[in-house]
Amino acid sequence: LLIDGLGRCNPPRCQEAKDLVQHLEFTTRPPRASYYADILTDSNEHRISLSNIKIATAMIRAYGRANDIESAIQSFERIPNPDVVALNAILDACCRSSQLKLALEKFGEYVSFEQWRNQINDMAAVAKSGTTIKPDVVTYTTLISALLQLRSKAATKRAVRLYDEMKKKWWIYPDTVLVDTILTTMLSGGSFGFEPDDIQFTLTVLQDASGLEWEDGQYEKRKKAVRSILVGCSSEVWKNDEFAYGLQSTDKKKEADEDPLFVKKGWNRIDSGFRLWGGGNTEESLDWTRSPIDGVEDGKSDLSAADSFLASKGWNDIDSGFRIL
């Protein structure tokens, strides 16, 4: 905690943190014979030293905040068997230092589904080798976020591939942080994010988000925000897939076949109360002089639709002289 606290200072006090660890490592070092015995048994990972996985991970975070990627790499390489927390720390340090290529190289070096699958039955070999690390959602969030911030087609395609790999290979599903990161970047404005593939990616992420635990109304808020931005998009993906991804309300789904313009524009139907009568069958001309209770026989009304509407509003009929030919 102390090392992490020094790393969170502004600016990060990395040298002081390193000096503190080295001082404690020297003052708490066991007798010489026991020291070499600890090295041979790998128990030195539990002592205070720069190779201790927790201390090294805290140092990596501190160097990452200071944009000192070389020192972060050195700290990472001191760890005999890095875990996913240490991997996430070095990936974040690379991305903070604008070393995305290096982050992807480290990811490819330590994350391999094929190797992990082949070694999963021999846990002792996996623990001993330490070369294959099973990622988590934080791992993918770090890389996907950095790729999308480049706002280029190539980077976006790589982000989409990582997202698919996360779900289909590792069976890791996004959390609310990853969903918000993707939606915020893809819908941040400009021409970016409105290509057919980009829209399909955004809608897929939004659909995946429906299964997450949100606070009351938060998912609906995001769904509404996505729809309000994409509804005016001319992409055929949006036109064809808005039903599939559940972005239309039940009423709009029923009205789609009746008025595509309302669906495309995202307009709501509001009854203005305006009516046009006439122009129909002359034999069904209306008798405007009847009262609302006339024409009632055996509890049934023979009033026309127009008469019933006037009666329901309590309006009097006035002939305006307007005619439809």
XYZ file of C-alpha atoms in Angstrom:
325
model
C 0.000 0.000 0.000
C 2.854 2.379 0.775
C 4.478 1.757 -2.606
C 1.162 2.233 -4.359
C 0.570 5.457 -2.423
C 3.922 6.877 -3.506
C 3.071 5.934 -7.072
C -0.217 7.835 -6.909
C 1.452 11.119 -5.969
C 1.573 13.912 -8.508
C 4.169 13.525 -9.869
C 4.715 9.871 -8.888
C 7.551 9.420 -6.399
C 8.988 6.345 -8.090
C 12.598 6.726 -6.970
C 11.545 7.081 -3.348
C 9.406 3.965 -3.661
C 12.301 2.012 -5.159
C 14.740 3.237 -2.485
C 12.261 2.237 0.226
C 11.940 -1.295 -1.149
C 15.701 -1.707 -1.467
C 16.211 -0.413 2.078
C 13.631 -2.815 3.501
C 15.042 -5.646 1.421
C 18.499 -5.067 2.897
C 17.391 -4.579 6.500
C 15.018 -7.566 6.492
C 17.355 -9.933 4.609
C 17.831 -13.271 6.428
C 21.257 -14.756 7.242
C 23.425 -15.537 4.214
C 22.949 -19.321 4.246
C 19.187 -18.961 4.611
C 19.156 -16.291 1.867
C 20.600 -18.662 -0.743
C 18.290 -21.408 0.432
C 15.339 -19.083 -0.167
C 16.526 -18.367 -3.691
C 16.728 -22.045 -4.511
C 13.228 -22.698 -3.180
C 11.659 -19.589 -4.777
C 10.397 -18.472 -1.362
C 12.013 -15.073 -1.912
C 8.829 -14.090 -3.722
C 7.201 -13.738 -0.315
C 9.905 -11.446 1.066
C 10.278 -7.708 0.602
C 12.148 -7.278 -2.671
C 11.738 -5.817 -6.116
C 11.031 -9.327 -7.415
C 8.072 -9.777 -5.073
C 5.081 -9.939 -7.413
C 2.897 -7.534 -5.403
C 5.668 -4.996 -4.884
C 6.803 -5.221 -8.506
C 3.231 -4.752 -9.716
C 2.885 -1.622 -7.569
C 6.168 -0.331 -9.001
C 4.934 -1.012 -12.551
C 1.814 1.071 -11.882
C 3.928 3.882 -10.454
C 6.267 3.914 -13.450
C 3.261 3.805 -15.761
C 1.795 6.937 -14.179
C 5.196 8.597 -14.594
C 5.388 7.511 -18.281
C 8.647 5.688 -17.534
C 8.033 2.619 -19.648
C 11.638 1.359 -19.531
C 11.619 1.124 -15.733
C 8.153 -0.463 -15.845
C 9.450 -3.174 -18.208
C 12.438 -3.786 -15.929
C 10.137 -4.220 -12.933
C 7.924 -6.589 -14.884
C 10.882 -8.698 -16.001
C 12.010 -9.099 -12.366
C 8.853 -11.103 -11.625
C 9.634 -14.839 -11.931
C 6.064 -15.873 -12.692
C 3.826 -12.879 -13.501
C 0.087 -13.205 -13.019
C -2.813 -11.468 -14.756
C -2.658 -8.497 -12.343
C 0.977 -7.853 -13.235
C 0.192 -8.301 -16.930
C -2.643 -5.769 -16.718
C -0.306 -3.327 -14.971
C 2.357 -3.520 -17.682
C -0.245 -3.247 -20.463
C -1.687 -0.134 -18.813
C 1.806 1.337 -18.399
C 2.509 0.786 -22.112
C -0.783 2.389 -23.158
C -0.239 5.373 -20.850
C 3.171 5.896 -22.449
C 1.742 5.709 -25.987
C 3.439 2.368 -26.539
C 0.407 0.474 -27.833
C 2.505 -1.667 -30.170
C 4.607 -2.803 -27.226
C 1.453 -3.547 -25.244
C 0.122 -5.761 -28.029
C 3.479 -7.543 -28.229
C 3.422 -8.256 -24.494
C -0.156 -9.443 -24.779
C 0.777 -11.832 -27.598
C 3.806 -13.049 -25.676
C 1.966 -13.987 -22.490
C -1.588 -14.705 -23.685
C -2.220 -17.700 -25.911
C -5.453 -19.633 -25.756
C -3.962 -22.643 -27.534
C -1.055 -22.946 -25.086
C -3.335 -22.390 -22.128
C -5.743 -25.062 -23.373
C -2.919 -27.564 -23.908
C -1.477 -26.943 -20.461
C -4.716 -26.687 -18.504
C -4.597 -30.373 -17.583
C -1.121 -29.983 -16.094
C -1.449 -27.150 -13.582
C 2.006 -27.850 -12.121
C 3.593 -27.253 -15.522
C 1.639 -24.057 -16.006
C 2.646 -22.697 -12.600
C 6.266 -23.622 -13.215
C 6.547 -22.169 -16.699
C 4.580 -19.013 -16.048
C 4.548 -18.277 -19.746
C 0.810 -18.519 -20.321
C -1.548 -16.168 -18.513
C -5.310 -16.352 -18.690
C -6.555 -12.780 -19.305
C -9.571 -11.151 -17.708
C -11.957 -8.378 -18.722
C -9.498 -5.725 -17.453
C -6.866 -7.032 -19.875
C -9.161 -6.573 -22.860
C -10.586 -3.285 -21.597
C -7.080 -1.791 -21.474
C -6.228 -2.799 -25.039
C -9.625 -2.105 -26.632
C -9.795 1.341 -25.045
C -6.320 2.254 -26.318
C -7.119 1.003 -29.826
C -10.409 2.877 -30.102
C -8.779 6.109 -28.960
C -6.677 6.040 -32.134
C -9.943 6.581 -34.070
C -8.741 4.792 -37.188
C -10.320 2.011 -39.227
C -7.406 -0.373 -38.738
C -7.344 0.128 -34.969
C -11.120 -0.276 -34.747
C -10.987 -3.558 -36.657
C -8.300 -4.809 -34.263
C -10.475 -3.777 -31.310
C -13.440 -5.663 -32.759
C -11.293 -8.782 -33.205
C -10.113 -8.554 -29.602
C -13.703 -8.175 -28.415
C -14.773 -11.259 -30.374
C -11.758 -13.205 -29.108
C -12.606 -12.238 -25.530
C -16.132 -13.640 -25.821
C -15.727 -16.565 -28.181
C -12.344 -17.964 -27.135
C -12.033 -17.102 -23.472
C -15.752 -16.881 -22.658
C -15.161 -13.538 -20.961
C -18.117 -11.192 -21.078
C -17.866 -7.405 -20.904
C -18.528 -5.467 -17.744
C -20.130 -2.045 -17.417
C -16.737 -0.302 -17.645
C -15.899 -1.895 -20.991
C -19.407 -1.240 -22.348
C -19.268 2.442 -21.395
C -15.750 2.749 -22.808
C -16.818 1.393 -26.187
C -20.107 3.283 -26.415
C -18.518 6.581 -25.382
C -15.755 6.271 -27.965
C -17.900 5.008 -30.831
C -20.569 7.686 -30.349
C -18.313 10.616 -29.468
C -19.084 12.485 -32.669
C -17.604 13.156 -36.070
C -17.527 10.660 -38.894
C -15.841 8.012 -36.747
C -18.089 5.163 -35.636
C -20.708 5.426 -38.381
C -19.369 2.930 -40.873
C -21.610 -0.151 -41.248
C -19.111 -2.359 -39.381
C -18.763 0.237 -36.617
C -22.523 0.477 -36.158
C -22.879 -3.285 -36.023
C -20.111 -3.432 -33.392
C -21.817 -0.739 -31.311
C -25.179 -2.504 -31.487
C -23.576 -5.834 -30.563
C -21.953 -4.306 -27.481
C -25.247 -2.687 -26.502
C -27.021 -6.012 -26.843
C -24.381 -7.707 -24.665
C -24.892 -4.969 -22.081
C -28.534 -5.963 -21.636
C -27.447 -8.972 -19.571
C -25.351 -6.939 -17.107
C -26.452 -5.629 -13.735
C -27.181 -1.928 -14.061
C -28.693 0.506 -11.628
C -32.334 1.297 -12.258
C -32.801 3.049 -15.593
C -29.093 3.119 -16.515
C -29.287 0.573 -19.327
C -32.395 2.255 -20.772
C -30.515 5.568 -20.637
C -27.657 4.155 -22.701
C -30.029 2.441 -25.086
C -31.867 5.708 -25.659
C -28.590 7.574 -26.210
C -27.429 5.065 -28.828
C -30.750 5.182 -30.640
C -30.922 8.971 -30.640
C -27.509 9.158 -32.325
C -27.899 6.289 -34.777
C -31.542 6.845 -35.738
C -30.651 9.468 -38.297
C -27.823 7.423 -39.737
C -28.398 6.372 -43.316
C -26.537 3.084 -42.884
C -28.388 0.013 -44.086
C -27.071 -1.815 -41.017
C -29.091 0.476 -38.792
C -32.202 0.197 -40.931
C -32.071 -3.582 -41.067
C -30.833 -4.389 -37.582
C -32.666 -1.955 -35.315
C -35.326 -4.605 -34.687
C -32.787 -7.382 -34.184
C -30.933 -5.433 -31.511
C -34.126 -4.412 -29.695
C -33.793 -0.654 -30.137
C -37.401 -0.101 -31.116
C -40.283 0.094 -28.724
C -43.224 -2.283 -29.086
C -45.458 0.449 -30.519
C -42.899 1.401 -33.156
C -42.512 -2.219 -34.194
C -46.227 -2.409 -34.833
C -46.164 0.810 -36.835
C -43.127 -0.072 -38.963
C -45.092 -1.533 -41.839
C -47.574 1.359 -41.764
C -45.224 4.312 -41.897
C -41.496 3.678 -42.483
C -40.807 7.416 -42.361
C -41.819 7.580 -38.695
C -39.618 4.587 -37.922
C -36.601 6.012 -39.770
C -36.883 9.411 -38.094
C -37.699 7.991 -34.685
C -40.855 10.078 -34.481
C -43.620 9.375 -32.017
C -47.267 9.397 -33.022
C -49.412 12.062 -31.345
C -53.122 12.391 -31.981
C -53.721 16.025 -32.948
C -57.500 15.625 -32.858
C -57.792 16.859 -36.445
C -60.289 14.957 -38.619
C -61.427 15.171 -42.254
C -64.919 13.950 -43.117
C -66.626 13.704 -46.460
C -65.554 12.533 -49.829
C -66.828 9.048 -49.042
C -69.977 7.188 -50.064
C -72.801 9.715 -50.523
C -75.324 7.128 -49.368
C -73.591 7.139 -46.005
C -73.893 10.908 -45.607
C -74.166 12.024 -42.040
C -77.173 13.466 -40.280
C -75.475 16.152 -38.206
C -78.697 17.202 -36.502
C -79.061 14.023 -34.463
C -78.363 14.190 -30.810
C -75.885 11.758 -29.296
C -78.697 9.638 -27.856
C -80.590 9.314 -31.149
C -80.211 6.138 -33.125
C -79.821 3.955 -30.048
C -81.743 0.726 -30.276
C -81.408 -2.275 -27.977
C -78.299 -0.795 -26.427
C -76.512 -0.461 -29.765
C -75.636 2.759 -31.507
C -75.882 3.321 -35.240
C -73.894 6.539 -35.035
C -71.114 6.849 -37.578
C -67.490 7.202 -36.512
C -67.679 10.959 -37.030
C -70.904 11.283 -34.987
C -69.426 9.195 -32.177
C -66.312 11.342 -32.124
C -68.326 14.574 -31.861
C -70.517 13.051 -29.205
C -67.542 11.909 -27.158
C -66.099 15.426 -27.214
C -69.425 17.158 -26.633
C -68.905 19.299 -29.705
C -71.613 20.960 -31.800
C -71.602 20.577 -35.548
C -71.021 23.661 -37.657
C -70.958 23.412 -41.429
C -67.817 25.223 -42.518
C -68.681 24.956 -46.166
C -65.433 23.087 -46.798
C -65.790 20.225 -49.248
C -63.465 17.543 -50.586
C -64.174 16.620 -54.203
